[in-house]
Coordinates of C-alpha atoms in Angstrom, one line a residue:
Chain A
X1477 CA 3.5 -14.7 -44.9
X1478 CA -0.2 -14.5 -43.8
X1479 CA -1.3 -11.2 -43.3
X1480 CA -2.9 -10.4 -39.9
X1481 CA -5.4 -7.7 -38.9
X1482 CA -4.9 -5.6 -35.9
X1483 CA -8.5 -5.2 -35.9
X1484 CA -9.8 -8.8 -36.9
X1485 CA -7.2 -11.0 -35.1
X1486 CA -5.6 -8.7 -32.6
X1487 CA -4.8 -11.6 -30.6
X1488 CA -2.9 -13.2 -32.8
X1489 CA -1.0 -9.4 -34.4
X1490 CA -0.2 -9.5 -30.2
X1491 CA 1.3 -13.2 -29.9
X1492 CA 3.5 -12.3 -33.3
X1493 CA 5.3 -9.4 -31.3
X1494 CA 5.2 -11.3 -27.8
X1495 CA 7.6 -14.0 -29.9
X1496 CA 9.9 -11.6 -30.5
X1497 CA 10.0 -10.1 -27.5
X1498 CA 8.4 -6.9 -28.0
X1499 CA 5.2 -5.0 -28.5
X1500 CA 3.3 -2.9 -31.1
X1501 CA 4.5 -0.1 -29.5
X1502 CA 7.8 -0.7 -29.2
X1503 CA 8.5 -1.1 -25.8
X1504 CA 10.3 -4.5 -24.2
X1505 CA 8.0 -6.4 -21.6
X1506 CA 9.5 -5.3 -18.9
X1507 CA 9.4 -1.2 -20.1
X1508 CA 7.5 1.4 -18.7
X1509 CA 6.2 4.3 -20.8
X1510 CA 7.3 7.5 -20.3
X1511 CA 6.1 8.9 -17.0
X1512 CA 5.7 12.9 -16.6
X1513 CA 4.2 14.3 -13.2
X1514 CA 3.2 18.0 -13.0
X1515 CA 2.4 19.1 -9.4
X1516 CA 0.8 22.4 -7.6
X1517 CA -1.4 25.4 -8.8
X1518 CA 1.3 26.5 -11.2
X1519 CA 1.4 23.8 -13.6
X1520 CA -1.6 21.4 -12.6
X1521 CA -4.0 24.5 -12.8
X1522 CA -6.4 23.4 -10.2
X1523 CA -6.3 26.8 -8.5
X1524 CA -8.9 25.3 -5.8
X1525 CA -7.7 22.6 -4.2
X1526 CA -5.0 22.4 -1.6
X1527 CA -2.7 19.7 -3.2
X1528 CA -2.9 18.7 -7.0
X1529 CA -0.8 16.7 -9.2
X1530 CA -0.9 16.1 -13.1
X1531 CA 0.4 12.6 -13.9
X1532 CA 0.8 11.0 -17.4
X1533 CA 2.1 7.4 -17.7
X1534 CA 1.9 7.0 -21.7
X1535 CA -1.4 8.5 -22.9
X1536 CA -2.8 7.8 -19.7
X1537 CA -3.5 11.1 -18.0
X1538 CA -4.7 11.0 -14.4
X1539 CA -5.4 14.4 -12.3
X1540 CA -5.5 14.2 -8.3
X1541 CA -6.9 17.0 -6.3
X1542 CA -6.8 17.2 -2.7
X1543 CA -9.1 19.3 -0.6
X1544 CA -9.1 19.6 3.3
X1545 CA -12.2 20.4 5.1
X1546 CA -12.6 20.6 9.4
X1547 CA -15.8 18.2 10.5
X1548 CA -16.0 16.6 13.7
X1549 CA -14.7 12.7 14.5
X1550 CA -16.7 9.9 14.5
X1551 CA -17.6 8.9 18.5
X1552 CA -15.8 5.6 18.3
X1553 CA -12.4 7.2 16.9
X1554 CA -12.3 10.8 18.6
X1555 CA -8.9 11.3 18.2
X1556 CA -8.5 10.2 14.3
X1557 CA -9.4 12.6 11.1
X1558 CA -10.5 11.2 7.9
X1559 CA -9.4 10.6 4.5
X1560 CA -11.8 9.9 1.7
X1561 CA -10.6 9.2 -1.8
X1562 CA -13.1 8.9 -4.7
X1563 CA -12.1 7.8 -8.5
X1564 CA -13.8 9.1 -11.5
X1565 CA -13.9 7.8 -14.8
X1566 CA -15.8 10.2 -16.8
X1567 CA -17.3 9.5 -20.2
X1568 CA -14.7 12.2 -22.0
X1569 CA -11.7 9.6 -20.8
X1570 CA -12.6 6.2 -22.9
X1571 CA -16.1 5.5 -25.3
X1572 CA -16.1 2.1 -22.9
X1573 CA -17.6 4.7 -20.2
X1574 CA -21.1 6.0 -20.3
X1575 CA -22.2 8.8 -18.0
X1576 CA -24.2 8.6 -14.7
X1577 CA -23.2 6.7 -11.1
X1578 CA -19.7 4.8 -11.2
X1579 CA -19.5 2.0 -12.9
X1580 CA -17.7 -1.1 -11.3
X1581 CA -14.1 -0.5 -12.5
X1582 CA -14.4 3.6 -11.2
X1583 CA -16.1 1.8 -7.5
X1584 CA -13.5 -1.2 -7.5
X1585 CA -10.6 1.6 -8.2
X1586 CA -11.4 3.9 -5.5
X1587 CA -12.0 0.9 -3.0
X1588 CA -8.3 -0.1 -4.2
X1589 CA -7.1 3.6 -3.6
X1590 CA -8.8 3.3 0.4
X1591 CA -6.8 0.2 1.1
X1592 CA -3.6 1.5 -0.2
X1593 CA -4.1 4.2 2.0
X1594 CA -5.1 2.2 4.8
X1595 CA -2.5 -0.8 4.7
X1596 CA 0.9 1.6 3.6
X1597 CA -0.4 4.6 6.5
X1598 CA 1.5 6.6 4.0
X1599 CA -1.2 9.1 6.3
X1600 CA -1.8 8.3 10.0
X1601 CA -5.2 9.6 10.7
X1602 CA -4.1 10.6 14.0
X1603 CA -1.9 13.1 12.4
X1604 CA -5.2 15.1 11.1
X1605 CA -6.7 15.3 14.5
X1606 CA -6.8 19.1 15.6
X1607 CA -8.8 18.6 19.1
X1608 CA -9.6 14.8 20.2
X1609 CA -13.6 14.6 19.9
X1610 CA -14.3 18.1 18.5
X1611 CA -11.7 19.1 15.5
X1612 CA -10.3 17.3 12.9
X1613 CA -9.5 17.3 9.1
X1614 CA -11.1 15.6 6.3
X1615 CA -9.2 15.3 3.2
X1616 CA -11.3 14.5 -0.1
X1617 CA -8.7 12.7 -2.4
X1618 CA -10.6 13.6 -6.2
X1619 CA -8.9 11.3 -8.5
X1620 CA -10.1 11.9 -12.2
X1621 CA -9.1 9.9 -15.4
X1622 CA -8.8 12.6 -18.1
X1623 CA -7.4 9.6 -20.8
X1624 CA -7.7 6.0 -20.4
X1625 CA -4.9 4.3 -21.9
X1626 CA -4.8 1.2 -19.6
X1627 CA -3.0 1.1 -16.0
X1628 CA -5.3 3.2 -14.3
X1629 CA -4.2 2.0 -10.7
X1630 CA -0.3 3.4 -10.9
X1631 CA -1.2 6.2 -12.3
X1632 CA -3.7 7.4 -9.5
X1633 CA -1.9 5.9 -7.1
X1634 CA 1.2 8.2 -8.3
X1635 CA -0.6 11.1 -8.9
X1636 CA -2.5 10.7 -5.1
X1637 CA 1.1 10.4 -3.3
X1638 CA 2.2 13.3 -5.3
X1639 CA -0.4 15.5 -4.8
X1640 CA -0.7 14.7 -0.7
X1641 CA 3.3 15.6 -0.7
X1642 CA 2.0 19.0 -2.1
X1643 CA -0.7 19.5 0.3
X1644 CA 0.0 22.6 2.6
X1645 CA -2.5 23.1 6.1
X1646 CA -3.1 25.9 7.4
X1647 CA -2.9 25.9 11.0
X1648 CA -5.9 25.6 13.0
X1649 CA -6.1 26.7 16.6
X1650 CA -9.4 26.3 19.3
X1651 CA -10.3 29.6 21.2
X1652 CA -10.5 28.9 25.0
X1653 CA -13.1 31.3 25.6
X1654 CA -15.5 31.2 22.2
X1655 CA -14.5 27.7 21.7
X1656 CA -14.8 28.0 18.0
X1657 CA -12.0 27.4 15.8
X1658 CA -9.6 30.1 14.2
X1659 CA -7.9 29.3 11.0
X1660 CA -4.4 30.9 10.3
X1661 CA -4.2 30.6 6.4
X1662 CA -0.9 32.6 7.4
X1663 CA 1.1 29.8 8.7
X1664 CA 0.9 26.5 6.5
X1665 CA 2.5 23.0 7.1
X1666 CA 2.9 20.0 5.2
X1667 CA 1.1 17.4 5.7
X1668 CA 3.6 14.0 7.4
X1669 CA 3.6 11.4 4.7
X1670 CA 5.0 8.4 6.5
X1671 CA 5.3 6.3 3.6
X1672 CA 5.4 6.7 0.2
X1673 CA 3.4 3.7 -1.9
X1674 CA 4.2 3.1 -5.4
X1675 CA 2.0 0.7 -7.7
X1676 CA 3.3 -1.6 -10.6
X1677 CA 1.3 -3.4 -12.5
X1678 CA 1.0 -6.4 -15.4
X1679 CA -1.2 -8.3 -17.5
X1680 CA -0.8 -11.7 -18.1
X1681 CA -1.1 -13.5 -21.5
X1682 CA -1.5 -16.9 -22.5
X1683 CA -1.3 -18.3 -18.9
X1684 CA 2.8 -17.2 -18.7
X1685 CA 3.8 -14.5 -20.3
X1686 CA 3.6 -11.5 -17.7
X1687 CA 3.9 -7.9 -19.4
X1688 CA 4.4 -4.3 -17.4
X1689 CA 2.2 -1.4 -17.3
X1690 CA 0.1 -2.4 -20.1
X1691 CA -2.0 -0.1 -22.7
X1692 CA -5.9 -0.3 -22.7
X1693 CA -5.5 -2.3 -26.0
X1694 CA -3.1 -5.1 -24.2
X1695 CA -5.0 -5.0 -20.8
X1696 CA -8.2 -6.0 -22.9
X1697 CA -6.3 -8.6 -24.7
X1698 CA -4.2 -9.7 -21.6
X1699 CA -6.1 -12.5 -19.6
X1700 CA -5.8 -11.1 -16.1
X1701 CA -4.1 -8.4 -14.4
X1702 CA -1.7 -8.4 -11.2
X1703 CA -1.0 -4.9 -9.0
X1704 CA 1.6 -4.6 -6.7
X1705 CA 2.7 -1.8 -4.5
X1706 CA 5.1 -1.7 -2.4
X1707 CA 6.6 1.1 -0.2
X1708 CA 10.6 2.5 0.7
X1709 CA 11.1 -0.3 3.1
X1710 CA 10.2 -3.3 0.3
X1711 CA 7.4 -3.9 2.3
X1712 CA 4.2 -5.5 0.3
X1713 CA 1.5 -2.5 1.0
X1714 CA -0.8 -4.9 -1.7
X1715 CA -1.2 -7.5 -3.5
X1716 CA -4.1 -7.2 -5.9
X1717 CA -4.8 -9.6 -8.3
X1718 CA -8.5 -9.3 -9.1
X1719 CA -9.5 -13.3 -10.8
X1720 CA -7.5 -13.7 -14.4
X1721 CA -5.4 -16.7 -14.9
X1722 CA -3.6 -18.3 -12.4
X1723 CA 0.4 -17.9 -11.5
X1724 CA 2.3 -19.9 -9.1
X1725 CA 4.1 -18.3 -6.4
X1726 CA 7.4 -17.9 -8.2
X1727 CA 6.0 -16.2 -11.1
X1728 CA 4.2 -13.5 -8.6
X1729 CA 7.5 -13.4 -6.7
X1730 CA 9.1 -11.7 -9.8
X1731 CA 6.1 -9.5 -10.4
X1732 CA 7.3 -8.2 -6.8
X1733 CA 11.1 -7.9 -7.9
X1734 CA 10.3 -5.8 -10.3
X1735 CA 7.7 -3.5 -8.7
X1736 CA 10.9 -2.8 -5.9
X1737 CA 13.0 -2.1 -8.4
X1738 CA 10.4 0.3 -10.1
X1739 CA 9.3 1.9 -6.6
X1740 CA 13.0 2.9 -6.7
X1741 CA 12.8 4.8 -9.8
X1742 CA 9.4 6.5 -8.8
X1743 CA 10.2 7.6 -5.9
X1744 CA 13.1 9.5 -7.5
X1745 CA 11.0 11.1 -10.0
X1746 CA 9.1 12.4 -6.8
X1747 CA 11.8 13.7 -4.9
X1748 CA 13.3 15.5 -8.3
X1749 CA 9.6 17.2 -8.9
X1750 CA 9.0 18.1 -5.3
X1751 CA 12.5 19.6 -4.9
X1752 CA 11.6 21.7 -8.1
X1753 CA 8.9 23.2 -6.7
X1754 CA 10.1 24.2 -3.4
X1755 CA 10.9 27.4 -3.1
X1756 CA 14.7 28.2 -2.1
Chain B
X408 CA -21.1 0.3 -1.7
X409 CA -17.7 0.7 -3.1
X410 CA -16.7 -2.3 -0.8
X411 CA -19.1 -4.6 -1.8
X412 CA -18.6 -3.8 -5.9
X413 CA -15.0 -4.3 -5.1
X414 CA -15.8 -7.8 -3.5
X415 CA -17.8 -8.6 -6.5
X416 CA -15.4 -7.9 -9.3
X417 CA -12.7 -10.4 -7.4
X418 CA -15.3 -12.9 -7.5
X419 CA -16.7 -12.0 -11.2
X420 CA -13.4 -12.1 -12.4
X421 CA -11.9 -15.5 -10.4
X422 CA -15.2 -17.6 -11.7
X423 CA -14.2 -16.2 -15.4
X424 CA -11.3 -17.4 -15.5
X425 CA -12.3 -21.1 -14.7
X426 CA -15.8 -21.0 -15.9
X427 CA -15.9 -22.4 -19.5
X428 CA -18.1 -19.7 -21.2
X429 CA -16.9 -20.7 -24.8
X430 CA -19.2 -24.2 -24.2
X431 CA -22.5 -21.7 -23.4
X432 CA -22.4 -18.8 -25.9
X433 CA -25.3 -16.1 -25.5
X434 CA -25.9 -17.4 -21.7
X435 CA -25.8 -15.6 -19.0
X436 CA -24.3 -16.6 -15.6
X437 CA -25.8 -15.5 -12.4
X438 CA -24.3 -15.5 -8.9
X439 CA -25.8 -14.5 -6.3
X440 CA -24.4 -14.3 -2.7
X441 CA -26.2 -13.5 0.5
X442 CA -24.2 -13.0 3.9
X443 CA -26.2 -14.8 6.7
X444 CA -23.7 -14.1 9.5
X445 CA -20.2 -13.1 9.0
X446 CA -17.7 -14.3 11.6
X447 CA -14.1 -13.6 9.9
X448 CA -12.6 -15.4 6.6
X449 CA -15.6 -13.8 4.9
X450 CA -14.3 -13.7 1.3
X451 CA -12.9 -16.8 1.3
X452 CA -16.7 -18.2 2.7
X453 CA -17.5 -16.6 -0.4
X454 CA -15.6 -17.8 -2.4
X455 CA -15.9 -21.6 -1.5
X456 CA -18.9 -20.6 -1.8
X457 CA -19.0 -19.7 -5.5
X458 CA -16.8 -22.6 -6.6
X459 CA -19.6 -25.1 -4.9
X460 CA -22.3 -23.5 -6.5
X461 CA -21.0 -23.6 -9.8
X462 CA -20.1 -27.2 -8.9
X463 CA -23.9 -27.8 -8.1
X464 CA -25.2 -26.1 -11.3
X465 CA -22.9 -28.8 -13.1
X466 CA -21.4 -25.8 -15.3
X467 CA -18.1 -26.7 -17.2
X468 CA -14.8 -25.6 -15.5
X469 CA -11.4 -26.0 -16.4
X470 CA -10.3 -26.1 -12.6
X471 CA -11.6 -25.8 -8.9
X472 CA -10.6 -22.9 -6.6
X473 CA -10.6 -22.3 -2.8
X474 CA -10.9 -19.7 -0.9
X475 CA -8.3 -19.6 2.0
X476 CA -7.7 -16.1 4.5
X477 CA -4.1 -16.4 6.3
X478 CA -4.0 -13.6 9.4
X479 CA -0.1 -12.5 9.9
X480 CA -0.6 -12.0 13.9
X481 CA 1.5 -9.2 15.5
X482 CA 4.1 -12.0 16.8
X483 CA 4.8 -13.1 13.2
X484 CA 2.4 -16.6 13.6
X485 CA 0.6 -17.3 10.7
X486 CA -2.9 -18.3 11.1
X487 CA -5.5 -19.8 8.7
X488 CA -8.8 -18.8 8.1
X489 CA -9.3 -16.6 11.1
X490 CA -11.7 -15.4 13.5
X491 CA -13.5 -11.8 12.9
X492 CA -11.1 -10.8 16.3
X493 CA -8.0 -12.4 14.7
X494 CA -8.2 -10.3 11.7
X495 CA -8.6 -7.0 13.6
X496 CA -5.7 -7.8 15.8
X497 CA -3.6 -9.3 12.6
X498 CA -1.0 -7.4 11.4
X499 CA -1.8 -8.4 7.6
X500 CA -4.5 -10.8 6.6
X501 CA -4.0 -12.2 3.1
X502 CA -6.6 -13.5 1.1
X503 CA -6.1 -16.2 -1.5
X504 CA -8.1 -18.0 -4.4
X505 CA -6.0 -21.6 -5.3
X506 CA -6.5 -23.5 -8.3
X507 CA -7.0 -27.4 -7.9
X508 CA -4.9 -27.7 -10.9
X509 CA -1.7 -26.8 -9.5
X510 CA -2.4 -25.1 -6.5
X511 CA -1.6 -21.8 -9.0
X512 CA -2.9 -18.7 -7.5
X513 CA -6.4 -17.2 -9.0
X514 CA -7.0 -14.1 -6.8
X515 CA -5.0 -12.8 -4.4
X516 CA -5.9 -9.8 -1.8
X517 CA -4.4 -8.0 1.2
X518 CA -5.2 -5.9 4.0
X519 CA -2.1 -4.1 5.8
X520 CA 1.4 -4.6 4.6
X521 CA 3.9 -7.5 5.5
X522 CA 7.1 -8.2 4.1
X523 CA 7.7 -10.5 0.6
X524 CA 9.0 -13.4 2.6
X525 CA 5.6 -13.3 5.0
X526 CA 3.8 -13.3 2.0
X527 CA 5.4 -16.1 0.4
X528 CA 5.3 -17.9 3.8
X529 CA 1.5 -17.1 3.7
X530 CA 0.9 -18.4 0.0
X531 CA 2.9 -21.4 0.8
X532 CA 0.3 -22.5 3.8
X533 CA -2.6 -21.4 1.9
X534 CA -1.7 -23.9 -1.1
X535 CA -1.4 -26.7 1.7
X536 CA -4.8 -25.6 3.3
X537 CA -6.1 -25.9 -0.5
X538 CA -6.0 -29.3 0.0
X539 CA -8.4 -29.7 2.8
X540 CA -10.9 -27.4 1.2
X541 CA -10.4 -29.5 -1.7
X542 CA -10.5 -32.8 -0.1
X543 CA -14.1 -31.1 2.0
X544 CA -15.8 -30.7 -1.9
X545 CA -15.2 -34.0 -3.2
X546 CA -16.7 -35.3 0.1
X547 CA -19.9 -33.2 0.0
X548 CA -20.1 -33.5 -4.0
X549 CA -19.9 -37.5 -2.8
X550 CA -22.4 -37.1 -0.3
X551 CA -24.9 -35.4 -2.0
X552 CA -24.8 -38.1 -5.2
X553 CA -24.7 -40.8 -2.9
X554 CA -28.5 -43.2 -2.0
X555 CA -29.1 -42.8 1.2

């Protein structure tokens, strides 16, 4: 029995486990790790912001906060607000990130978090429109990586959803005469989530084997990546699958199975932690 | 911007994966893509693009890919590399990368949300597209070797 390094040959300390079905840390291929979500001021702490949401998928620990501001809409779209979401991957999450502007993967992930947004309308931006030409809301989405683990894109993608379910807006009226606005912080609303996107995603070894929500160890190992989300309906909101080896339709085809049956499970974890913190 | 950096790391990240790196250790590869006009199908352009270059620079690959944008139209008509018009009126518009190995798929990329069996309808006419575009490099790889 030879032995073999975790830290010489990781590759091969990988494939040994892989044969058996199983990884280092002793979860099947097809397990997720254990997924927490804490969600508004209370228990997220961001005192601030309007929405927030804690969410840890393994060690990975991503924080979404969620701010709405009023600005005018753009001349082409008058009756359509805006939401901006920005990742960060500071240098206190992984040593692989150095500090100053974002690097690719931080630019790349928040590109990723815009189309979500834009493909599921989980948010129509006619919805944030206060006054067609003069009013409307801006929502800055603040996604930050507080551990990097690996599977970065479910993990914002959860806690973004979450937090937007816990946004509350305060209602915003024109006066006739001043023709200035007047914000009631009195009287809040919810904001209408239409749809509610859930990311899965899996690195692929060798060429075939296809392993779920992989650790920063495996995804550096693993020899590409594939994300799907999906929404309620099992409609495909994305499928991202950035270069890596190639898989033939069948094999992405089960990648898809299994994100439905994981959007299932997500979105109860939502509806359990939202109902917690509604007040009776 | 954050579009174009996005754009680049599905490019970086296809041409690894076919590129043969282990044959040129300590060497940098360099590609460099410049839009000249951009009338719709722009990052499968790209794309074809890349995998011609690389073709040109006589690099070792293990396989070829293709670039091949399907548009999902609002009727449910699938429609191949589109116009810039077509893709604002599609309902989806799917981008794929196909190997010439076995029409396996490299990169794959969408823009609004269609149903799995759309998809797989989609996948299943860019992998027989692949083999025009394929078909299109031997032909200019031919051309450009041949005396004339």
């Amino acid at each position: 029995l030879s032995i073999c390094s975790r830290t010489v040959e990781p590759l091969e300390y990988y494939r040994r486990f892989l044969k058996e079905n199983c990884r280092p840390d002793g979860r099947e291929l097809g397990e997720f790790r254990t997924t927490t979500v804490n969600i508004g001021k209370y228990l997220c702490s961001i005192t601030t912001a309007d929405g927030s949401a804690l969410v840890k998928l393994g060690n990975t620990t991503v924080i979404c906060g969620v701010k709405a501001e009023l600005a005018a809409p753009a001349v082409d779209s008058a009756n359509k607000g805006y939401i901006v979401p920005n990742v960060e991957l500071p240098s206190l999450c992984a040593e692989r990130f150095r500090s100053g502007p974002p690097g690719e993967e931080a630019q790349a992930a928040s590109q990723f978090i815009a189309d979500v947004i834009e493909n599921s309308q989980m948010i129509v931006k006619e919805d944030l429109c206060i006054a067609s030409g003069k009013l409307a809301w801006v929502l800055y989405c603040d996604i930050i990586c507080l551990d990097y683990d690996g599977n970065l894109l479910d993990a914002s993608v959860f806690a973004l959803l979450t937090a937007l379910k816990n946004v509350q807006l305060p209602l915003v009226t024109i006066n006739e005469e001043t023709g200035l606005s007047e914000v009631n912080l009195k009287q809040k609303n919810p904001l209408i989530i239409r749809k509610h996107p859930v990311a899965t995603s899996f690195a692929i070894f060798d060429d075939t084997l296809l392993i779920v929500d992989p650790t920063a160890e495996e995804e550096d190992l693993a020899s590409g990546t594939v994300t799907i989300v999906t929404d309620e309906e099992g409609r495909l909101c994305s499928v991202h699958k950035p270069g890596g080896s190639p898989l033939t339709g069948a094999k992405l085809q089960d990648c898809i199975t299994r994100a439905i049956t994981r959007h299932k499970e997500v979105k109860k974890l939502i509806d359990k932690v939202i109902k917690s913190i509604t007040p009776k | 911007g954050v579009l174009e950096r996005s754009r680049e790391q599905l490019l970086r990240q296809t041409c690894e994966a076919v590129v043969l790196g282990v044959l040129h250790p300590r060497t940098a590869v360099t590609l460099v893509l410049q839009v000249l006009s951009d009338a719709g199908s722009l990052l499968s352009c790209c794309l074809n693009a890349a995998c011609m270059a690389l073709l040109d620079a006589g690099l070792p690959l293990a396989a070829l890919f293709c670039g091949v944008t399907c548009a999902l139209q609002p009727d449910g008509t699938i429609l191949l590399d589109p116009t810039a018009r077509q893709e604002q009126e599609a309902r989806a518009v799917l981008t794929f990368a196909i190997g010439s190995s076995e029409r396996k798929v490299l990169m794959a990329t969408t823009k609004g949300s269609c149903s799995v069996e759309e998809m797989q309808q989609c996948l299943a006419a860019a992998q027989h597209a692949a083999d025009a575009v394929f078909q299109f490099y031997r032909d200019s790889v031919r051309r450009r070797y041949s005396k004339s």
